[in-house]
Amino acid sequence: MRFRTLGIAGFRGVRDPMDIVFPSGFVVLSGRNGTGKSSICDAIEFALTGSLTKYSESSETGEDVNDYLWWRGSHPAEQKYVTLELVDSAGETTIITRRPDGLTVSNGADVRALLCDRSVDAEKTLDDICRTSIIRDELITQLSVDLAEPDRFAFVRAAVGSSSFAATEGKLSGARKIVDARIKGTRLEYERARDRVKDLVTELSKAQAEATKGDDAANAEAELRVLTGNPNADMAGLLASGRKLAPEMRLRIDALDRLVPRAEKLLKQEAEAAGDVLRERQNQLLKVVEERSLSLASIRRQISEAEILLRQQQEIDLLSLSLAQLHEHGSRVGLSDGHCPLCGSAVSEADFRSHLAELESRLERTAEAARQLTRRRAEFNDSEARASAELSVAQRQADQISTTLESVNRERAALGEEAKRLGMADDVISQTSVALFRLESEASRVRLAKIEKYTAVLDASTAHSRVAELQKDLAASQQVVVATEKRVTKLETADQQIKRAADTLKRVSSEIVDDRLAAIRPLLGELYVRLRPHVDWPEISYLIRGDTRRFLSLRVGGGLNLRFMFSSGQRRAAGLAFLMAVSLSRPWCLLETLIFDDPVQHIDDFRALHLVESLSALRQVGRQIICTVEDSALAELLARRLRSSETDEGALIEMDYESGRGSFVGKVSEILPFSTPILRYA
Amino acid sequence: MSLLQQVDRCLRAAGYRIQPNADHPSTIYFEDYSLFGFCTVYESVGSLLDGWDHNQDDFLQKNAPFLRLAARKAWNCYTVHLTEARPTDIESQALFDIEENFASTRKIARANLETEIDVQRALYPLIPVQNLLKMQSAQSNLDIAQRFHDWPSPAIKALLGNGTPEDIVELLLEAE
């Protein structure tokens, strides 16, 4: 990729539109100070990056270069733009246009991608391109011999670029994620397979224990078919039938075993009832009940009569109470002037006292009658209680006998029902049936034992098959475990391979950078020799040292710092060698153009000639050179020596300046290839 | 290989046409599309210091008609004066003075040329940048593929080519 044309208007020191064609070989721009040579370099940088790094600092008033990018002269510029046309080796062009209001790029091209090979270093930017492609007068020593060693190392390190294997690293990272996920998944599978094996081992162990329990399966099967009444059932059905029948049999035996003592108890009770002892006792008790009931009724009548008398007595008692109060009053007060204090009638003292005595006697009789009534009633109540108790006892005993008889009847019925439920032929409970129950229970026990035995035998027989099945399953599951384990191992190996590859990539990346840094050494040595900054120090040493903090020293004569040894012109020559070496050591850079902005200031003619020849050597390796110089003779020399050829022609452009108008192109000379050979004799 | 042969080879490698001088076996002429001149090898530093200007003048005189026709190219005339002999300090300064003399031609005057590298360095003003190629070869030597010792080659191809991470994993797992 090279520069093809540059168009400037209203930018920096250029007011009117100015077009410059860059032939693919070289352009030498000459002119006095202020004729716009540097504005052309600025325009190239601005077109590419949108800024000018050489003016990175702000002024005290806060102004910066952005305030002075566009024409600030007294006569306003009609247009303001910078256009830079790039061309690739196939002739495809891209035009970058920047105006005050923004950037346009033809075909929407990605200029950074056009100039920076991201497959080599994905981080490089157009700023990096400009910093290392435009070698400016004022920065020659600043970026080379005058830089502190760590900064110099950083500058070179940044220029050569980090070896970028971004795509490869991305693939490795992606592959590692895939492998990690698969390892997790496969480990889970392995765990599950192991669990399955463990389960199968347990199951197998049980099945093997079962299998050792019995044999003679055919006989057991025939017996069980008879016992369960399943002549045609399959093995599973037969076993199910046997397993179902066994608990039923146990229940039947239990029922029969319960039935026997109940029947015996019933028969005993019935035997007792058969002697009419109970019934006679019942009749006696019923008679007693009747007598006690009659007696109780008589007592209750007497109580009723006594209660009537008692109520009457109570009424009498009320009168007696009044009389008693009168008696008490009369006794206490006595006669009042021959008159009774109670009735007011005239009465003598003797009569009065006689009346009081009679009244007292009457009161005494009434009280005695009341006491007798109360006593009688209490006696009746006692009689009633006794009669009731006796009646209750007799009644209870009678009821108990009734209950016993009823219970015996109910038990008989219940036992008959139970016998019927158990399928006993005789549902009438008798000594015979009790014997039958016992026989049936015993027979059932024998049958149950047989069912259990034959079921166990058949179970043992199926356990053999189960063992075989389980062994097969176990073998298959163990194979799964082995296969899964193998897969995990393989995945872990792949993971390690990827990890090692990533480490290797980092190492290689670092080595590549180190190699690039080392590769600059001979190139710098060559360019230093070509530029010959100092006659006494024909060699330069380029030494990188340090592990964490790295230093790049440029020394002459076995360790002398040329910064303090060389004159300014010599330092510039050495600096040019360094910057040219750096520029030629950018594997990521697709721009084949190098720009030198007035590189020969403070350099004498002899060293200027060496610079010209060095630029010619760059031309010989295919670089497009843009070089500005003040001196027209030097410009002419450059034009002659920079090797115009059939494919890469050159141009010599004289810049000029006019007050108010700014910089403009004065004269353009095409530098065509030299067509005539000089040496014609052979 | 003689010094002159080494010069011959170096200039041919740089794209120059080389013509021997039938009258002076220690001289060759060279020319490409941009530069031309001659190179003379001297027996001693003294003979170089004594003879360089005569040889230059002789060359210019012989080619004067063509130089006049050549216009700009005529200014790109290089005269190269070399010797294997070791110079004294005074002779070194004298050689340097010759080079600083811009009259007529660009002059290269060097002594003590023992190796091919010495010759190359003497001819730097005429030849392209040399060590650029060395850096490129250093880069190309770093072949990542060779560094992935435990990777199967299909997986390396996928990694460095168009393979996806899935492809790479499969190829790693497939490998025995």
Coordinates of C-alpha atoms in Angstrom, one line a residue, chain A residues 210-568:
Chain A
E210 CA -31.0 -66.2 46.8
A211 CA -29.7 -68.6 44.2
T212 CA -28.0 -70.7 46.8
K213 CA -31.1 -71.2 48.8
G214 CA -32.8 -74.0 46.9
D215 CA -32.9 -76.4 44.0
D216 CA -35.1 -79.1 42.5
A217 CA -37.2 -76.5 40.7
A218 CA -39.2 -78.9 38.6
N219 CA -40.7 -80.8 41.6
A220 CA -41.3 -77.6 43.4
E221 CA -43.1 -76.2 40.4
A222 CA -45.4 -79.2 40.2
E223 CA -46.1 -79.2 43.9
L224 CA -46.8 -75.5 43.9
R225 CA -49.1 -75.8 40.9
V226 CA -51.1 -78.4 42.9
L227 CA -51.0 -76.4 46.1
T228 CA -52.0 -73.1 44.5
G229 CA -54.4 -74.7 42.0
N230 CA -52.6 -73.1 39.1
P231 CA -51.9 -75.9 36.6
N232 CA -51.3 -73.6 33.6
A233 CA -49.8 -70.4 35.1
D234 CA -46.4 -69.2 33.9
M235 CA -43.5 -69.2 36.3
A236 CA -44.0 -65.6 37.3
G237 CA -47.8 -66.2 37.7
L238 CA -47.2 -69.3 39.7
L239 CA -44.7 -67.6 42.0
A240 CA -47.0 -64.6 42.4
S241 CA -49.8 -67.1 43.2
G242 CA -47.6 -68.8 45.8
R243 CA -46.5 -65.5 47.3
K244 CA -50.2 -64.4 47.5
L245 CA -51.4 -67.7 49.0
A246 CA -48.9 -67.9 51.8
P247 CA -50.1 -64.9 53.8
E248 CA -53.7 -65.9 53.1
M249 CA -52.9 -69.3 54.6
R250 CA -51.3 -67.7 57.6
L251 CA -54.4 -65.7 58.2
R252 CA -56.6 -68.8 57.9
I253 CA -54.4 -70.7 60.4
D254 CA -54.6 -67.7 62.8
A255 CA -58.4 -67.6 62.4
L256 CA -58.7 -71.4 63.0
D257 CA -56.4 -71.1 66.0
R258 CA -58.6 -68.4 67.5
L259 CA -61.8 -70.3 66.7
V260 CA -60.8 -73.4 68.7
P261 CA -60.6 -71.8 72.2
R262 CA -63.7 -69.7 71.5
A263 CA -65.6 -72.8 70.6
E264 CA -64.4 -74.7 73.6
K265 CA -65.4 -71.8 75.9
L266 CA -68.8 -71.7 74.3
L267 CA -69.3 -75.4 74.7
K268 CA -68.3 -75.1 78.4
Q269 CA -70.7 -72.2 78.9
E270 CA -73.4 -74.1 77.1
A271 CA -72.7 -77.1 79.3
E272 CA -73.2 -75.0 82.3
A273 CA -76.4 -73.5 81.0
A274 CA -77.6 -77.0 80.1
G275 CA -78.0 -77.9 83.9
D276 CA -80.6 -75.1 84.3
V277 CA -78.6 -73.7 87.1
L278 CA -78.6 -70.4 85.5
R279 CA -82.2 -70.4 84.5
E280 CA -83.4 -71.4 88.0
R281 CA -81.3 -68.8 89.5
Q282 CA -82.7 -66.4 87.0
N283 CA -86.3 -67.3 88.0
Q284 CA -85.5 -66.9 91.7
L285 CA -84.0 -63.6 91.0
L286 CA -87.0 -62.5 89.0
K287 CA -89.3 -63.5 91.9
V288 CA -87.1 -61.5 94.3
V289 CA -87.3 -58.6 92.0
E290 CA -91.0 -58.8 91.9
E291 CA -91.3 -59.0 95.7
R292 CA -88.8 -56.2 96.2
S293 CA -90.8 -54.1 93.7
L294 CA -94.0 -54.6 95.6
S295 CA -92.3 -53.8 98.9
L296 CA -90.8 -50.7 97.4
A297 CA -94.2 -49.6 96.0
S298 CA -95.7 -50.0 99.5
I299 CA -92.9 -48.1 101.1
R300 CA -93.3 -45.3 98.5
R301 CA -97.0 -45.1 99.3
Q302 CA -96.2 -44.7 103.0
I303 CA -93.7 -42.1 102.1
S304 CA -96.3 -40.3 100.1
E305 CA -98.7 -40.4 103.1
A306 CA -96.0 -39.3 105.4
E307 CA -95.1 -36.4 103.2
I308 CA -98.7 -35.3 103.1
L309 CA -98.8 -35.4 106.9
L310 CA -95.5 -33.7 107.0
R311 CA -96.7 -30.9 104.7
Q312 CA -99.8 -30.5 107.0
Q313 CA -97.5 -30.4 110.0
Q314 CA -95.4 -27.8 108.3
E315 CA -98.5 -25.6 107.9
I316 CA -99.2 -26.3 111.6
D317 CA -95.6 -25.4 112.3
L318 CA -96.1 -22.0 110.7
L319 CA -99.1 -21.3 113.1
S320 CA -97.0 -22.8 116.0
L321 CA -94.3 -20.4 115.1
S322 CA -96.6 -17.4 115.3
L323 CA -98.0 -18.8 118.6
A324 CA -94.5 -19.3 119.9
Q325 CA -93.7 -15.7 119.0
L326 CA -96.9 -14.6 120.8
H327 CA -96.0 -16.7 123.8
E328 CA -92.5 -15.3 123.9
H329 CA -93.9 -11.7 123.6
G330 CA -96.6 -12.3 126.2
S331 CA -94.1 -13.9 128.6
R332 CA -91.7 -11.1 128.2
V333 CA -94.1 -8.2 128.3
G334 CA -96.6 -9.6 130.8
L335 CA -100.1 -8.1 131.5
S336 CA -100.5 -4.4 130.7
D337 CA -102.9 -2.8 133.0
G338 CA -104.9 -6.1 133.2
H339 CA -105.1 -6.4 129.6
C340 CA -103.5 -9.0 127.4
P341 CA -100.6 -7.4 125.5
L342 CA -101.5 -9.7 122.6
C343 CA -105.2 -9.3 122.2
G344 CA -105.9 -6.4 124.4
S345 CA -108.7 -8.2 126.3
A346 CA -109.1 -7.7 129.9
V347 CA -107.7 -10.8 131.7
S348 CA -106.4 -11.7 135.1
E349 CA -102.9 -12.5 135.8
A350 CA -103.7 -16.1 136.6
D351 CA -105.7 -16.6 133.5
F352 CA -103.1 -14.9 131.5
R353 CA -100.4 -17.3 132.9
S354 CA -102.8 -20.3 132.4
H355 CA -103.3 -19.3 128.8
L356 CA -99.6 -18.9 128.3
A357 CA -99.0 -22.4 129.8
E358 CA -101.7 -23.9 127.6
L359 CA -100.1 -22.2 124.7
E360 CA -96.7 -23.6 125.6
S361 CA -98.2 -27.1 126.0
R362 CA -99.8 -26.9 122.7
L363 CA -96.6 -25.7 121.1
E364 CA -94.8 -28.7 122.7
R365 CA -97.3 -31.2 121.3
T366 CA -97.1 -29.8 117.8
A367 CA -93.4 -30.0 117.9
E368 CA -93.5 -33.6 119.1
A369 CA -95.9 -34.5 116.3
A370 CA -93.5 -32.9 113.8
R371 CA -90.6 -34.8 115.2
Q372 CA -92.4 -38.1 115.0
L373 CA -93.4 -37.4 111.3
T374 CA -89.9 -36.6 110.4
R375 CA -88.6 -39.7 112.1
R376 CA -91.2 -41.9 110.2
R377 CA -90.3 -40.3 107.0
A378 CA -86.7 -41.0 107.5
E379 CA -87.5 -44.6 108.4
F380 CA -89.5 -44.9 105.2
N381 CA -86.7 -43.4 103.2
D382 CA -84.3 -45.9 104.7
S383 CA -86.7 -48.8 103.9
E384 CA -87.1 -47.5 100.3
A385 CA -83.3 -47.3 99.9
R386 CA -82.8 -50.8 101.2
A387 CA -85.7 -52.1 99.0
S388 CA -84.3 -50.3 96.0
A389 CA -80.8 -51.7 96.6
E390 CA -82.1 -55.2 97.0
L391 CA -84.2 -54.8 93.9
S392 CA -81.3 -53.4 92.0
V393 CA -79.0 -56.3 93.1
A394 CA -81.6 -58.9 92.2
Q395 CA -82.3 -57.1 88.9
R396 CA -78.6 -56.9 88.1
Q397 CA -78.1 -60.6 88.8
A398 CA -81.1 -61.4 86.7
D399 CA -79.9 -59.2 83.9
Q400 CA -76.4 -60.7 84.1
I401 CA -77.8 -64.2 83.7
S402 CA -79.9 -63.0 80.7
T403 CA -76.8 -61.4 79.3
T404 CA -74.7 -64.5 79.7
L405 CA -77.4 -66.6 78.0
E406 CA -77.7 -64.1 75.2
S407 CA -73.9 -63.9 74.9
V408 CA -73.6 -67.6 74.6
N409 CA -76.2 -67.6 71.8
R410 CA -74.5 -64.7 70.1
E411 CA -71.1 -66.4 70.3
R412 CA -72.5 -69.6 68.9
A413 CA -74.0 -67.7 66.0
A414 CA -70.7 -65.8 65.5
L415 CA -68.6 -69.0 65.6
G416 CA -71.0 -70.6 63.2
E417 CA -70.5 -67.6 60.8
E418 CA -66.7 -67.8 61.2
A419 CA -66.7 -71.5 60.6
K420 CA -68.8 -70.9 57.5
R421 CA -66.4 -68.1 56.4
L422 CA -63.5 -70.4 56.8
G423 CA -65.2 -72.9 54.6
M424 CA -65.8 -75.5 57.3
A425 CA -68.5 -78.0 56.3
D426 CA -70.1 -78.0 59.8
D427 CA -71.1 -74.6 60.9
V428 CA -72.8 -75.8 64.0
I429 CA -70.4 -75.6 66.9
S430 CA -69.9 -78.8 68.7
Q431 CA -67.1 -80.9 70.2
T432 CA -66.8 -82.5 66.7
S433 CA -66.5 -79.3 64.9
V434 CA -63.8 -78.2 67.4
A435 CA -61.8 -81.3 66.5
L436 CA -62.3 -80.5 62.9
F437 CA -61.1 -77.0 63.4
R438 CA -57.9 -78.4 65.0
L439 CA -57.4 -80.8 62.2
E440 CA -58.0 -78.1 59.6
S441 CA -55.5 -75.8 61.3
E442 CA -52.9 -78.4 61.3
A443 CA -53.5 -79.3 57.7
S444 CA -53.2 -75.6 56.8
R445 CA -49.9 -75.3 58.6
V446 CA -48.5 -78.2 56.6
R447 CA -49.8 -76.7 53.3
L448 CA -48.4 -73.3 54.2
A449 CA -45.0 -74.8 54.9
K450 CA -45.1 -76.6 51.5
I451 CA -46.1 -73.4 49.7
E452 CA -43.4 -71.4 51.3
K453 CA -40.8 -74.1 50.6
Y454 CA -41.7 -74.6 47.0
T455 CA -42.0 -70.9 46.4
A456 CA -38.5 -70.5 47.9
V457 CA -37.2 -73.2 45.6
L458 CA -38.7 -71.6 42.6
D459 CA -37.4 -68.2 43.7
A460 CA -34.0 -69.7 44.0
S461 CA -34.3 -71.0 40.5
T462 CA -35.2 -67.6 39.0
A463 CA -32.4 -66.1 41.1
H464 CA -30.0 -68.1 38.9
S465 CA -31.4 -66.5 35.8
R466 CA -31.3 -63.1 37.6
V467 CA -27.7 -63.7 38.6
A468 CA -26.8 -64.4 34.9
E469 CA -28.7 -61.3 33.8
L470 CA -27.1 -59.1 36.5
Q471 CA -23.7 -60.5 35.6
K472 CA -24.3 -59.5 32.0
D473 CA -25.5 -56.1 33.0
L474 CA -22.6 -55.7 35.3
A475 CA -20.1 -56.6 32.6
A476 CA -21.8 -54.1 30.2
S477 CA -21.8 -51.4 32.9
Q478 CA -18.1 -52.0 33.6
Q479 CA -17.4 -51.7 30.0
V480 CA -19.2 -48.3 30.1
V481 CA -17.1 -47.3 33.0
V482 CA -13.9 -48.3 31.2
A483 CA -15.0 -46.6 28.0
T484 CA -16.0 -43.4 29.9
E485 CA -12.8 -43.4 31.9
K486 CA -10.9 -43.7 28.6
R487 CA -12.8 -40.8 27.2
V488 CA -12.1 -38.7 30.3
T489 CA -8.4 -39.6 30.0
K490 CA -8.4 -38.7 26.4
L491 CA -10.2 -35.4 27.0
E492 CA -7.8 -34.6 29.8
T493 CA -4.9 -35.3 27.5
A494 CA -6.5 -33.1 24.9
D495 CA -7.0 -30.4 27.6
Q496 CA -3.3 -30.7 28.4
Q497 CA -2.3 -30.5 24.8
I498 CA -4.4 -27.4 24.3
K499 CA -3.0 -25.9 27.5
R500 CA 0.6 -26.7 26.4
A501 CA -0.2 -25.3 22.9
A502 CA -1.4 -22.1 24.5
D503 CA 1.7 -21.8 26.6
T504 CA 3.8 -22.6 23.5
L505 CA 2.0 -20.0 21.6
K506 CA 2.7 -17.4 24.3
R507 CA 6.3 -18.5 24.4
V508 CA 6.6 -18.4 20.6
S509 CA 4.9 -15.1 20.6
S510 CA 7.4 -13.7 23.0
E511 CA 10.3 -15.3 21.1
I512 CA 9.0 -13.8 17.9
V513 CA 9.1 -10.4 19.5
D514 CA 12.5 -11.0 20.9
D515 CA 13.6 -12.2 17.4
R516 CA 12.2 -9.1 15.9
L517 CA 14.0 -7.0 18.4
A518 CA 17.2 -8.9 17.8
A519 CA 16.7 -8.8 14.1
I520 CA 16.9 -5.0 14.3
R521 CA 20.5 -5.2 15.5
P522 CA 22.1 -6.1 12.1
L523 CA 19.8 -3.7 10.3
L524 CA 20.6 -0.9 12.7
G525 CA 24.3 -1.8 12.3
E526 CA 24.0 -1.6 8.6
L527 CA 22.1 1.7 8.5
Y528 CA 24.5 3.2 11.1
V529 CA 27.4 2.2 8.8
R530 CA 25.7 3.6 5.8
L531 CA 25.0 6.9 7.5
R532 CA 28.4 7.0 9.1
P533 CA 27.6 9.5 11.9
H534 CA 31.1 9.5 13.4
V535 CA 34.4 8.6 11.7
D536 CA 35.9 7.3 14.9
W537 CA 33.0 5.2 15.9
P538 CA 32.1 3.1 12.8
E539 CA 30.0 0.6 14.8
I540 CA 27.1 0.9 17.1
S541 CA 26.1 -1.6 19.7
Y542 CA 22.4 -2.4 20.2
L543 CA 21.9 -4.2 23.5
I544 CA 18.7 -5.3 25.1
R545 CA 18.9 -6.2 28.8
G546 CA 16.7 -6.6 31.8
D547 CA 14.0 -9.2 32.6
T548 CA 11.0 -7.4 34.0
R549 CA 12.1 -3.9 33.1
R550 CA 13.9 -4.0 29.9
F551 CA 16.4 -1.5 28.5
L552 CA 17.7 -0.8 25.1
S553 CA 21.0 0.8 25.0
L554 CA 22.7 2.3 22.0
R555 CA 26.4 2.5 22.6
V556 CA 29.6 3.1 20.6
G557 CA 33.2 2.1 21.3
G558 CA 32.5 -0.6 23.8
G559 CA 30.0 1.1 26.0
L560 CA 30.1 4.9 25.4
N561 CA 26.8 6.7 25.4
L562 CA 26.7 8.4 22.0
R563 CA 24.1 10.8 23.4
F564 CA 26.9 12.5 25.3
M565 CA 29.6 11.8 22.7
F566 CA 28.2 12.9 19.5
S567 CA 27.5 16.4 18.1
S568 CA 23.8 17.2 17.3

